[in-house]
XYZ file of C-alpha atoms in Angstrom:
738
model
C 127.044 131.246 120.689
C 127.321 128.691 117.912
C 124.113 128.141 115.942
C 122.907 124.561 115.571
C 123.162 123.265 112.023
C 120.074 122.181 110.060
C 120.730 118.484 110.544
C 121.209 119.038 114.286
C 117.982 121.023 114.517
C 116.041 118.392 112.568
C 117.493 115.606 114.693
C 116.618 117.509 117.858
C 113.019 117.893 116.760
C 112.729 114.257 115.785
C 114.337 113.374 119.111
C 111.781 115.504 120.926
C 109.045 113.619 119.094
C 110.536 110.310 120.240
C 110.701 111.581 123.826
C 107.050 112.630 123.771
C 106.107 109.304 122.248
C 107.909 107.465 125.052
C 106.153 109.638 127.614
C 102.823 108.835 125.998
C 103.567 105.129 126.222
C 104.566 105.476 129.876
C 101.421 107.308 130.879
C 99.261 105.349 133.316
C 96.710 103.331 131.387
C 93.498 101.847 132.583
C 93.859 98.582 134.431
C 95.037 95.834 132.163
C 96.350 92.313 132.325
C 97.552 89.628 129.945
C 95.570 86.473 129.379
C 96.828 83.330 127.649
C 94.201 82.154 125.163
C 96.089 79.380 123.414
C 99.316 77.493 123.374
C 101.161 80.393 121.748
C 98.727 83.291 122.019
C 98.284 86.060 124.524
C 96.040 89.066 124.592
C 96.086 92.195 126.698
C 92.878 92.871 128.619
C 91.915 96.465 129.402
C 89.108 97.467 131.776
C 86.914 100.550 131.495
C 84.046 102.070 133.417
C 81.804 103.749 130.866
C 81.935 107.523 131.146
C 80.378 110.064 128.826
C 82.978 112.749 129.531
C 84.461 113.848 126.230
C 88.211 113.999 125.648
C 88.653 116.684 122.969
C 90.779 115.704 119.988
C 93.179 118.132 118.273
C 91.243 119.743 115.419
C 94.214 119.683 113.038
C 94.415 115.884 113.066
C 90.787 114.748 113.331
C 87.692 115.579 111.324
C 85.378 117.707 113.448
C 82.245 115.873 112.288
C 83.389 112.245 112.373
C 86.562 112.367 114.576
C 88.318 110.252 111.932
C 92.054 110.902 111.395
C 92.719 113.300 108.525
C 95.619 114.625 106.498
C 96.197 118.348 106.891
C 97.917 121.460 105.557
C 99.631 124.393 107.281
C 97.955 127.719 106.419
C 100.458 130.205 107.859
C 104.151 130.882 108.234
C 103.753 130.848 112.013
C 102.290 127.344 111.948
C 105.026 126.146 109.607
C 107.793 127.439 111.862
C 106.087 126.098 114.996
C 105.435 122.587 113.642
C 107.250 119.737 115.343
C 106.434 116.031 114.947
C 103.725 114.915 117.334
C 102.308 111.503 118.180
C 99.151 112.455 116.253
C 101.243 113.047 113.116
C 102.108 109.349 112.939
C 98.789 108.553 111.249
C 99.946 110.581 108.253
C 103.343 108.902 107.755
C 103.602 106.873 104.542
C 104.064 103.118 104.899
C 105.438 102.655 101.394
C 109.011 103.712 100.652
C 109.618 104.955 97.122
C 110.063 101.799 95.039
C 113.081 101.583 92.789
C 112.331 101.915 89.082
C 113.927 101.892 85.646
C 114.938 104.201 84.233
C 115.703 106.066 87.456
C 114.320 109.559 87.813
C 117.868 110.881 87.570
C 118.159 109.698 83.957
C 117.821 112.253 81.187
C 114.771 110.625 79.631
C 111.979 113.235 79.437
C 109.637 112.813 82.391
C 105.945 113.259 83.039
C 104.725 115.214 86.059
C 101.099 115.141 87.166
C 99.980 118.148 89.213
C 96.790 117.178 91.061
C 94.653 120.286 91.550
C 91.048 119.427 92.345
C 88.389 121.613 93.926
C 90.687 123.059 96.593
C 92.151 119.719 97.657
C 91.724 117.692 100.849
C 88.403 116.201 99.794
C 87.577 112.541 100.459
C 91.289 111.800 100.071
C 92.019 113.503 103.407
C 90.498 110.625 105.415
C 93.541 108.548 106.321
C 91.549 105.408 107.186
C 89.223 105.771 104.208
C 85.638 106.900 103.802
C 82.315 105.799 102.362
C 82.559 108.223 99.433
C 80.483 107.355 96.392
C 82.025 107.859 92.951
C 85.295 109.436 94.157
C 88.113 110.557 91.883
C 90.647 107.808 91.324
C 93.932 107.918 89.420
C 95.431 104.633 88.224
C 97.681 105.265 85.184
C 100.744 105.334 87.407
C 103.124 103.544 85.032
C 102.793 106.526 82.664
C 103.969 109.229 85.095
C 107.148 109.915 87.061
C 106.277 112.681 89.554
C 103.036 113.419 91.415
C 102.466 116.894 92.892
C 99.620 117.453 95.347
C 98.530 121.058 94.828
C 96.257 123.349 96.801
C 96.139 127.068 97.575
C 97.194 126.684 101.213
C 100.665 127.879 102.153
C 102.101 124.427 102.906
C 100.322 121.563 101.181
C 101.332 118.247 102.754
C 100.235 115.421 100.428
C 97.531 113.190 101.964
C 99.226 109.958 102.910
C 96.986 107.833 100.665
C 98.443 109.496 97.584
C 101.996 108.989 98.831
C 101.438 105.296 99.526
C 99.820 104.685 96.131
C 102.449 106.655 94.201
C 105.437 105.125 95.997
C 104.064 101.640 95.374
C 104.369 102.417 91.649
C 107.822 104.040 91.837
C 106.408 107.571 91.462
C 107.849 110.320 93.665
C 105.524 112.730 95.493
C 105.910 116.467 96.054
C 104.016 118.840 98.300
C 103.464 122.500 97.425
C 104.713 125.703 99.048
C 102.658 128.546 97.584
C 102.468 132.281 98.263
C 99.893 134.349 96.358
C 98.611 137.903 96.092
C 99.369 140.649 98.626
C 99.206 138.383 101.654
C 101.669 136.023 100.004
C 103.966 138.952 99.325
C 103.926 140.019 102.986
C 104.654 136.439 104.009
C 107.597 136.145 101.606
C 109.067 139.451 102.737
C 108.973 138.156 106.308
C 111.337 135.262 105.611
C 113.151 136.279 102.412
C 113.983 139.966 102.922
C 116.098 139.408 106.037
C 119.251 137.452 106.720
C 119.938 133.836 105.814
C 118.718 132.524 109.172
C 115.129 133.422 108.260
C 114.943 131.596 104.950
C 117.022 128.703 106.261
C 114.532 128.219 109.107
C 111.696 127.891 106.570
C 113.740 125.506 104.428
C 114.668 123.399 107.465
C 110.996 123.008 108.329
C 110.079 121.992 104.783
C 112.853 119.389 104.836
C 111.748 118.080 108.227
C 108.130 117.758 107.075
C 109.065 115.826 103.921
C 111.437 113.599 105.881
C 108.949 112.848 108.655
C 105.923 112.158 106.442
C 108.091 110.287 103.915
C 107.339 112.151 100.711
C 109.967 113.406 98.303
C 110.124 117.176 97.992
C 108.433 120.439 97.067
C 107.060 122.530 94.245
C 107.843 126.164 95.142
C 105.241 128.538 93.687
C 105.631 132.219 94.583
C 103.072 134.342 92.723
C 103.543 137.588 94.647
C 105.723 140.566 93.794
C 108.922 140.674 95.827
C 111.275 143.450 96.873
C 114.801 143.378 95.491
C 116.057 142.203 98.880
C 113.565 139.334 98.958
C 114.003 138.193 95.358
C 117.764 138.337 95.836
C 117.444 135.688 98.542
C 115.271 133.333 96.485
C 118.212 131.597 94.717
C 120.137 130.915 97.969
C 116.867 129.768 99.569
C 116.314 127.296 96.705
C 119.932 126.101 96.797
C 119.843 125.601 100.554
C 116.470 123.818 100.431
C 117.623 121.551 97.582
C 120.897 120.664 99.298
C 119.373 119.952 102.707
C 116.496 117.975 101.220
C 118.813 115.657 99.296
C 120.820 115.048 102.472
C 117.746 113.944 104.404
C 115.525 112.516 101.627
C 117.405 110.409 99.047
C 116.348 111.452 95.568
C 114.563 114.550 96.888
C 113.328 117.148 94.386
C 112.742 120.896 94.518
C 110.977 122.441 91.502
C 110.356 126.130 90.794
C 107.208 127.436 89.070
C 107.478 130.061 86.312
C 106.066 133.204 87.961
C 108.463 135.689 89.584
C 111.344 136.989 87.475
C 114.736 138.227 88.672
C 113.425 141.800 89.114
C 110.902 140.591 91.702
C 107.852 141.160 89.498
C 105.291 138.471 88.760
C 105.666 137.949 84.998
C 104.798 134.523 83.655
C 107.296 133.851 80.880
C 105.867 130.577 79.531
C 109.461 129.535 78.969
C 112.876 129.292 80.560
C 114.869 132.421 79.709
C 117.385 134.901 81.107
C 114.757 136.520 83.337
C 114.112 133.348 85.347
C 117.110 131.135 84.666
C 118.717 131.991 88.008
C 115.933 130.073 89.773
C 116.320 127.064 87.459
C 120.051 127.010 88.192
C 119.327 126.953 91.942
C 117.105 123.855 92.165
C 116.279 120.571 90.437
C 113.757 121.697 87.843
C 111.570 124.402 86.294
C 107.777 124.164 85.744
C 106.703 126.583 82.985
C 103.434 128.446 82.750
C 100.862 127.127 80.276
C 100.457 129.760 77.526
C 103.458 128.778 75.416
C 103.835 128.313 71.685
C 106.310 126.245 69.701
C 108.639 129.235 69.370
C 108.987 129.216 73.173
C 110.102 125.592 72.989
C 112.545 126.382 70.192
C 114.198 129.093 72.298
C 114.344 126.875 75.388
C 116.396 124.173 73.681
C 119.476 126.394 73.865
C 118.604 127.749 77.323
C 118.209 124.317 78.913
C 121.237 122.723 77.277
C 121.893 119.287 78.772
C 119.125 119.823 81.357
C 116.180 119.647 78.965
C 114.627 116.847 81.025
C 114.616 119.232 84.027
C 112.297 121.650 82.222
C 108.669 120.647 82.803
C 106.522 122.344 80.185
C 103.139 123.125 81.731
C 99.926 121.857 80.122
C 96.603 123.020 81.600
C 94.249 120.127 80.923
C 91.275 122.480 81.427
C 92.626 124.420 78.389
C 92.244 127.809 80.080
C 93.891 130.702 78.276
C 95.813 130.636 75.013
C 97.092 127.053 75.008
C 98.126 124.584 72.302
C 95.902 121.765 73.475
C 93.993 120.628 76.540
C 91.072 118.387 77.435
C 90.904 115.567 74.867
C 93.369 117.528 72.693
C 96.105 117.419 75.331
C 98.082 115.081 73.085
C 98.717 118.028 70.735
C 100.704 119.741 73.490
C 102.532 116.527 74.381
C 103.554 115.989 70.763
C 105.360 119.346 70.619
C 106.900 118.983 74.074
C 108.380 115.571 73.255
C 109.504 116.742 69.820
C 111.808 119.213 71.594
C 112.963 116.732 74.241
C 111.360 118.364 77.291
C 109.533 116.910 80.252
C 105.801 117.596 80.602
C 103.775 118.860 83.570
C 100.096 117.965 83.255
C 98.093 120.340 85.446
C 94.655 119.273 86.709
C 93.994 116.084 84.706
C 91.039 115.626 87.051
C 89.177 117.603 84.357
C 87.746 114.273 83.202
C 86.136 113.904 86.641
C 85.148 117.499 87.374
C 83.659 118.460 84.014
C 82.336 115.248 82.472
C 79.673 112.793 83.578
C 80.656 110.904 86.731
C 78.962 107.750 85.468
C 81.362 107.723 82.504
C 84.475 108.511 84.536
C 86.421 105.310 83.871
C 85.745 105.410 80.126
C 86.750 109.091 79.956
C 89.834 108.537 82.100
C 91.003 105.686 79.857
C 90.263 107.730 76.742
C 92.253 110.723 78.026
C 95.344 108.719 78.970
C 95.022 106.467 75.936
C 95.331 109.493 73.643
C 98.588 110.407 75.398
C 100.002 106.890 75.393
C 102.566 107.273 72.606
C 104.156 110.234 74.449
C 104.291 108.584 77.887
C 106.892 105.801 77.939
C 106.210 103.622 80.993
C 108.748 103.134 83.727
C 109.491 99.660 85.012
C 109.088 98.219 88.493
C 112.303 96.546 89.619
C 111.790 94.787 92.952
C 110.177 91.682 94.399
C 107.780 90.667 95.800
C 105.426 91.829 93.077
C 101.844 91.299 94.226
C 98.629 92.949 93.069
C 94.915 92.266 93.212
C 94.283 95.249 90.879
C 92.333 96.946 93.680
C 91.762 100.637 92.896
C 91.504 101.595 96.554
C 87.734 101.898 96.190
C 84.703 99.787 95.457
C 81.053 99.071 96.057
C 81.867 96.164 98.386
C 84.846 94.593 100.154
C 86.065 91.120 99.251
C 88.783 89.026 100.893
C 90.078 86.125 98.794
C 86.728 85.534 97.144
C 84.627 85.994 100.302
C 82.413 89.069 100.524
C 83.025 90.927 103.789
C 80.963 94.100 103.459
C 78.581 95.766 101.018
C 78.599 99.499 100.419
C 80.810 102.168 98.844
C 84.304 102.688 100.189
C 87.337 104.762 99.225
C 90.828 104.287 100.649
C 93.690 105.523 98.411
C 96.348 103.758 100.511
C 94.663 100.456 99.622
C 95.224 100.926 95.888
C 97.472 98.151 94.619
C 99.861 98.129 91.670
C 97.979 98.989 88.495
C 98.729 97.585 85.022
C 99.215 99.214 81.662
C 95.751 100.075 80.378
C 95.768 99.727 76.617
C 94.357 97.980 73.579
C 96.692 95.476 71.955
C 96.331 94.271 68.367
C 98.652 91.546 67.005
C 100.930 92.698 64.205
C 99.695 91.979 60.701
C 96.169 91.230 61.857
C 93.183 93.519 61.735
C 90.644 91.399 63.617
C 92.281 90.126 66.798
C 92.479 92.441 69.799
C 92.758 92.523 73.586
C 91.743 95.416 75.833
C 92.012 95.978 79.590
C 89.590 97.874 81.850
C 89.007 98.515 85.543
C 86.120 96.481 86.921
C 84.226 97.287 90.126
C 81.568 94.652 89.452
C 83.655 91.764 90.796
C 86.771 91.298 92.893
C 88.942 88.547 94.307
C 90.599 90.666 96.981
C 89.721 94.292 97.681
C 87.153 96.200 95.648
C 87.939 95.602 91.980
C 89.535 93.325 89.426
C 91.021 93.712 85.961
C 88.595 93.065 83.115
C 90.190 91.767 79.906
C 88.099 91.542 76.746
C 89.283 90.303 73.411
C 88.839 88.403 70.179
C 90.959 85.557 68.797
C 90.530 85.642 64.996
C 90.281 82.375 62.997
C 93.746 82.683 61.485
C 95.746 82.869 64.758
C 96.050 80.531 67.706
C 96.248 83.074 70.499
C 96.354 86.751 71.450
C 98.185 88.316 74.399
C 98.354 91.599 76.287
C 101.289 93.060 78.222
C 100.162 94.054 81.710
C 103.350 95.165 83.450
C 106.722 96.552 82.481
C 109.364 95.211 84.864
C 113.119 95.296 85.257
C 113.797 92.770 88.018
C 117.106 90.909 88.384
C 115.481 87.703 89.516
C 116.674 85.233 92.155
C 117.414 81.586 91.225
C 113.848 80.449 91.840
C 110.600 82.389 91.693
C 107.008 81.373 92.256
C 104.155 82.955 90.370
C 100.428 82.797 90.921
C 97.484 84.006 88.854
C 93.841 84.076 89.957
C 91.307 84.544 87.159
C 87.866 83.617 85.911
C 86.299 83.443 82.473
C 82.829 84.865 81.998
C 80.154 82.593 80.574
C 80.723 79.204 78.949
C 84.200 79.414 77.449
C 87.001 76.960 76.772
C 89.533 79.649 75.908
C 92.909 78.887 77.483
C 94.442 81.430 79.869
C 98.205 81.470 80.512
C 100.788 83.690 82.144
C 103.808 84.661 80.028
C 107.138 86.218 80.986
C 109.653 88.239 79.034
C 113.268 87.920 80.126
C 116.269 90.038 79.236
C 120.004 89.374 79.097
C 119.273 86.597 76.616
C 122.961 85.801 76.113
C 123.475 84.696 79.722
C 119.902 83.948 80.793
C 119.030 80.328 81.517
C 115.380 79.527 82.176
C 113.971 76.317 83.650
C 110.379 75.278 84.304
C 109.225 76.576 80.919
C 106.890 74.676 78.611
C 107.376 76.827 75.513
C 110.560 78.669 74.650
C 111.032 80.314 71.285
C 114.665 80.718 70.279
C 113.723 83.868 68.388
C 112.050 85.441 71.386
C 112.621 85.895 75.104
C 108.915 85.454 75.897
C 108.184 82.268 77.809
C 105.145 80.431 79.112
C 105.853 78.681 82.441
C 104.382 75.271 83.235
C 101.577 75.369 85.817
C 102.092 73.483 89.076
C 99.298 71.120 89.994
C 100.285 71.065 93.649
C 102.519 73.627 95.368
C 105.539 72.468 97.372
C 104.529 71.467 100.891
C 106.522 74.272 102.479
C 104.616 76.827 100.412
C 101.110 75.633 101.205
C 100.475 78.728 103.332
C 101.113 80.889 100.263
C 99.211 78.951 97.593
C 97.084 76.052 98.715
C 94.691 75.803 95.773
C 96.830 75.551 92.633
C 94.771 74.501 89.625
C 91.577 74.357 91.681
C 88.231 76.045 91.282
C 87.766 78.583 94.071
C 84.662 80.294 95.419
C 82.865 82.577 92.997
C 84.167 80.777 89.919
C 87.773 81.918 90.375
C 90.665 79.642 89.368
C 94.237 79.771 90.667
C 97.251 78.834 88.570
C 100.688 78.496 90.200
C 104.079 78.384 88.511
C 107.656 77.637 89.510
C 110.462 79.047 87.358
C 114.192 78.503 87.788
C 116.346 81.305 86.432
C 120.017 82.081 86.208
C 121.499 85.367 85.002
C 118.114 86.751 83.944
C 116.220 90.016 84.190
C 112.432 89.725 84.299
C 111.109 92.383 81.923
C 107.392 91.970 81.297
C 104.312 90.106 82.454
C 101.779 89.100 79.808
C 98.509 87.205 79.839
C 97.827 85.050 76.799
C 94.479 83.711 75.550
C 94.428 80.692 73.217
C 91.627 79.141 71.217
C 90.128 75.832 72.398
C 91.535 72.649 70.789
C 89.825 71.936 67.467
C 88.207 75.373 67.199
C 88.532 77.199 63.884
C 86.007 79.950 64.583
C 86.526 83.454 65.857
C 86.602 83.291 69.653
C 85.496 86.212 71.807
C 86.313 86.101 75.502
C 85.821 88.058 78.724
C 88.234 87.332 81.557
C 88.653 88.847 84.999
C 92.047 88.828 86.682
C 91.822 88.816 90.456
C 95.472 88.593 91.448
C 99.042 88.259 90.165
C 102.003 87.358 92.360
C 105.716 87.044 91.617
C 107.823 86.216 94.670
C 111.288 85.021 95.562
C 110.943 81.400 96.694
C 113.356 81.948 99.587
C 111.311 84.822 101.000
C 108.346 82.481 101.456
C 110.314 80.262 103.817
C 111.221 83.007 106.280
C 109.222 83.049 109.531
C 106.949 86.031 110.023
C 107.078 88.223 113.119
C 103.991 88.414 115.298
C 101.950 91.476 116.066
C 102.818 92.446 119.619
C 101.866 94.871 122.387
C 98.357 95.723 121.177
C 96.972 98.470 123.415
C 93.650 100.284 123.740
C 93.656 103.971 124.723
C 91.761 107.266 124.326
C 88.473 105.506 124.958
C 85.402 107.648 124.334
C 81.765 106.650 124.888
C 78.547 108.052 123.475
C 74.947 107.039 123.868
C 73.519 105.876 120.563
C 70.848 108.161 119.149
C 67.351 106.626 119.047
C 67.359 106.494 115.256
C 70.545 104.420 115.386
C 68.903 101.580 117.297
C 68.516 98.354 115.373
C 65.200 98.818 113.600
C 65.025 95.270 112.315
C 64.282 93.839 115.762
C 60.663 92.992 116.589
C 58.757 95.596 118.611
C 57.876 93.106 121.356
C 61.600 92.510 121.965
C 62.330 96.215 122.360
C 62.273 96.181 126.154
C 64.577 93.162 126.388
C 67.174 94.510 123.961
C 70.128 96.145 125.751
C 70.748 99.825 125.235
C 73.297 100.714 122.602
C 76.541 102.629 122.965
C 79.048 104.077 120.533
C 82.691 103.315 121.269
C 85.673 105.216 119.883
C 89.249 104.394 120.856
C 92.836 104.225 119.628
C 94.669 100.967 118.968
C 98.466 100.788 118.915
C 100.729 97.804 118.326
C 104.269 96.843 117.448
C 105.272 95.281 114.111
C 108.121 95.857 111.599
C 106.416 97.817 108.826
C 108.870 96.624 106.171
C 107.145 93.209 106.285
C 103.556 94.274 105.553
C 101.314 95.625 102.830
C 98.776 96.689 105.463
C 96.929 95.541 108.579
C 93.317 94.363 108.639
C 91.560 95.402 111.861
C 88.742 93.197 113.185
C 86.516 93.118 116.254
C 84.302 90.684 118.168
C 81.605 91.958 120.552
C 79.810 90.296 123.485
C 78.348 90.870 126.958
C 78.200 88.564 129.952
C 79.078 87.941 133.563
C 82.745 88.360 134.528
C 82.653 84.901 136.095
C 81.669 83.344 132.778
C 84.977 84.257 131.145
C 85.342 85.185 127.496
C 82.655 84.174 124.990
C 83.080 81.320 122.567
C 84.445 81.599 119.046
C 82.820 84.299 116.949
C 83.523 85.368 113.397
C 85.455 88.650 113.562
C 83.930 91.663 111.805
C 86.245 93.760 109.646
C 86.541 97.351 110.869
C 89.018 98.656 108.310
C 92.604 98.807 107.095
C 95.635 100.413 108.706
C 98.920 101.364 107.042
C 100.752 102.320 110.238
C 101.006 100.671 113.658
C 97.846 102.361 114.895
C 94.164 102.613 114.105
C 91.331 104.780 115.384
C 88.073 102.934 116.000
C 85.206 105.392 115.450
C 81.611 105.010 116.656
C 81.626 101.234 116.961
C 78.149 100.075 118.026
C 78.273 97.945 121.186
C 75.698 96.781 123.702
C 75.612 98.522 127.063
C 76.679 96.332 129.974
C 73.872 95.502 132.384
C 74.113 95.364 136.193
C 76.704 92.817 137.298
C 77.899 92.133 133.770
C 80.786 93.209 131.607
C 80.617 94.252 128.023
C 83.459 92.912 125.962
C 85.061 93.981 122.697
C 88.026 92.111 121.309
C 90.215 93.810 118.725
C 92.350 91.746 116.359
C 95.201 93.050 114.205
C 95.899 90.892 111.151
C 99.147 91.589 109.286
C 99.017 91.227 105.492
C 102.511 90.213 104.286
C 104.061 91.800 101.222
C 104.219 88.331 99.629
C 100.419 88.193 99.659
C 99.077 85.309 101.742
C 96.788 84.864 104.735
C 98.470 84.778 108.129
C 97.201 82.229 110.700
C 95.205 83.793 113.526
C 97.829 82.615 116.006
C 100.129 85.287 114.572
C 97.583 88.118 114.819
C 97.734 90.655 117.605
C 94.798 91.010 119.960
C 93.521 93.021 122.880
C 90.218 92.912 124.751
C 88.352 95.826 126.292
C 86.052 94.912 129.192
C 83.633 97.629 130.214
C 81.010 98.047 132.900
C 78.191 100.526 133.349
C 78.849 103.940 134.853
C 78.840 104.206 138.653
C 75.603 105.609 140.030
């Protein structure tokens, strides 16, 4: 009988997932109807009788304490081979495709790999819909790295989706880890490597399917167990097969091998690429060396690697364990030697700054660590539009939406991290007094949980200072619109302007520019006082003071034959001033969009459904303590509602979805309640969301409780969508039958 090929097997499994998903959608749901609530709006109405019977959730996919969706790993070979895509897995699929970048990862420029190993992994980052973590670890120097590896000591480490979304948004590819250690790891490897090719191909097929389904980019293979000659002999064909199949299913996929096992099957860390491990390097895309190397190891590797020097990732343990050249705040010493020899670098566990130093100084220490490495980490450039960022770190002490505070309290949601700038200090050439420096700022935000704080000094002898925020390589359309939201701290008349750098100067024609130096390709566009009428939905407050002291500047630039290379912010001294001028500015948002994309109609959120409804009685201590004691008897009992929301929307159009709710009780004859301000529940990065422990009032005799859920799409171009285009569904519920 002919054996199905790997692509056929993968397609069959994905097809089985689709079949199960269709069956799930066809399952009988609780009674529902559609109700027209406006000229162009409809909502689905679902009815429930409250029941306290629990519907157990699969432990792999939901946190046992909170029932929130979580990212997961596979601890055994049996679970790896048995895994097939399930409806529950959809929570963990990345929204963000890997953004294009320059230079591409396939270039021979030495790369930088970050291997994230922190306290066993799957900490607060495992919560797909975010958590209320205080002082979590946050990485934001994305423009300095090329590859992100999520590492743990479980057999199959699937990267939490928040990391994949954040990395892909910055053009950084993401790898999971396949690791086998100690005696148990050896037994496991013998089980699939010591036999025929079908055994190791089955494991490789599953690894490919997992990366393809969850939309990350490949694997670090780390076998630190002694192998028999039969097993080690099958490692090279296993790596070749895995690499080939991955690249067929995942464009740009990567398979890297860690320096551990040698060709004899023994575990012997070589700290270099040499004849004892070269066969593994030749069988995959790259080689990650152990950490205890010296410069003589690098000298020998130059000849071994040949034209593939960029595919050798020289390991650097940031914790500085063992006999290493440099780690901790001396990591730059290792980077200097690695770059001197033309190799790529693999930084292992840079979370040292978080784990071992004071949490209250985390941002300062993080910036210090990466600042010391800056000269050895050439940034890569983003090369697609729209380019929109509010500088949100995916965390904060409160939530803000376009200047309006929505919630107070700590939150952490890695998927919500937006594109981060270059963090650096810039000093104008030939001047020792002027400077500009950028920092993260959780104290204030325009949209999300943070903004970009820019401090600087304009010395008496110069008219302005500027800082480069983003490295780009965007072949721009004929007309682009730009927007900048900022605010100056304290009384200050310092001028703030957005500047662009364009390439292809010989053929590039730029219009809508107020200053254009013939000796430079850096331009300052003219601000628009009023946006074009058709674009009012995108920017309706150009040049105006907004809430919280924020100001929005809008720009229109006409280009022909140009490549947009950099975004700068410039600060100029007030007219007539001859003194040194210090300034503090917060940037809340930057947008660069193709004018034509703003004219396209947006799809609507459709087919919002409510399912997997679960009720709990609220514990006495959860009752609203602020109410007066004499009103206690009149206040309705409280319930906790958990449920799943699903909807339909093309994910290529959105940055995320904002999920809201409105709550009420009343008689069925009275109809729906009047307008109420929706309360934000959270953010979703797929077409589903799990509502967890939402406090609602119990329905009294003869009355219905009512919860309306609203799904607000957030377009990639970065503007508010009218409520008429939101999706909505209402859940009506009555008390349990007696």
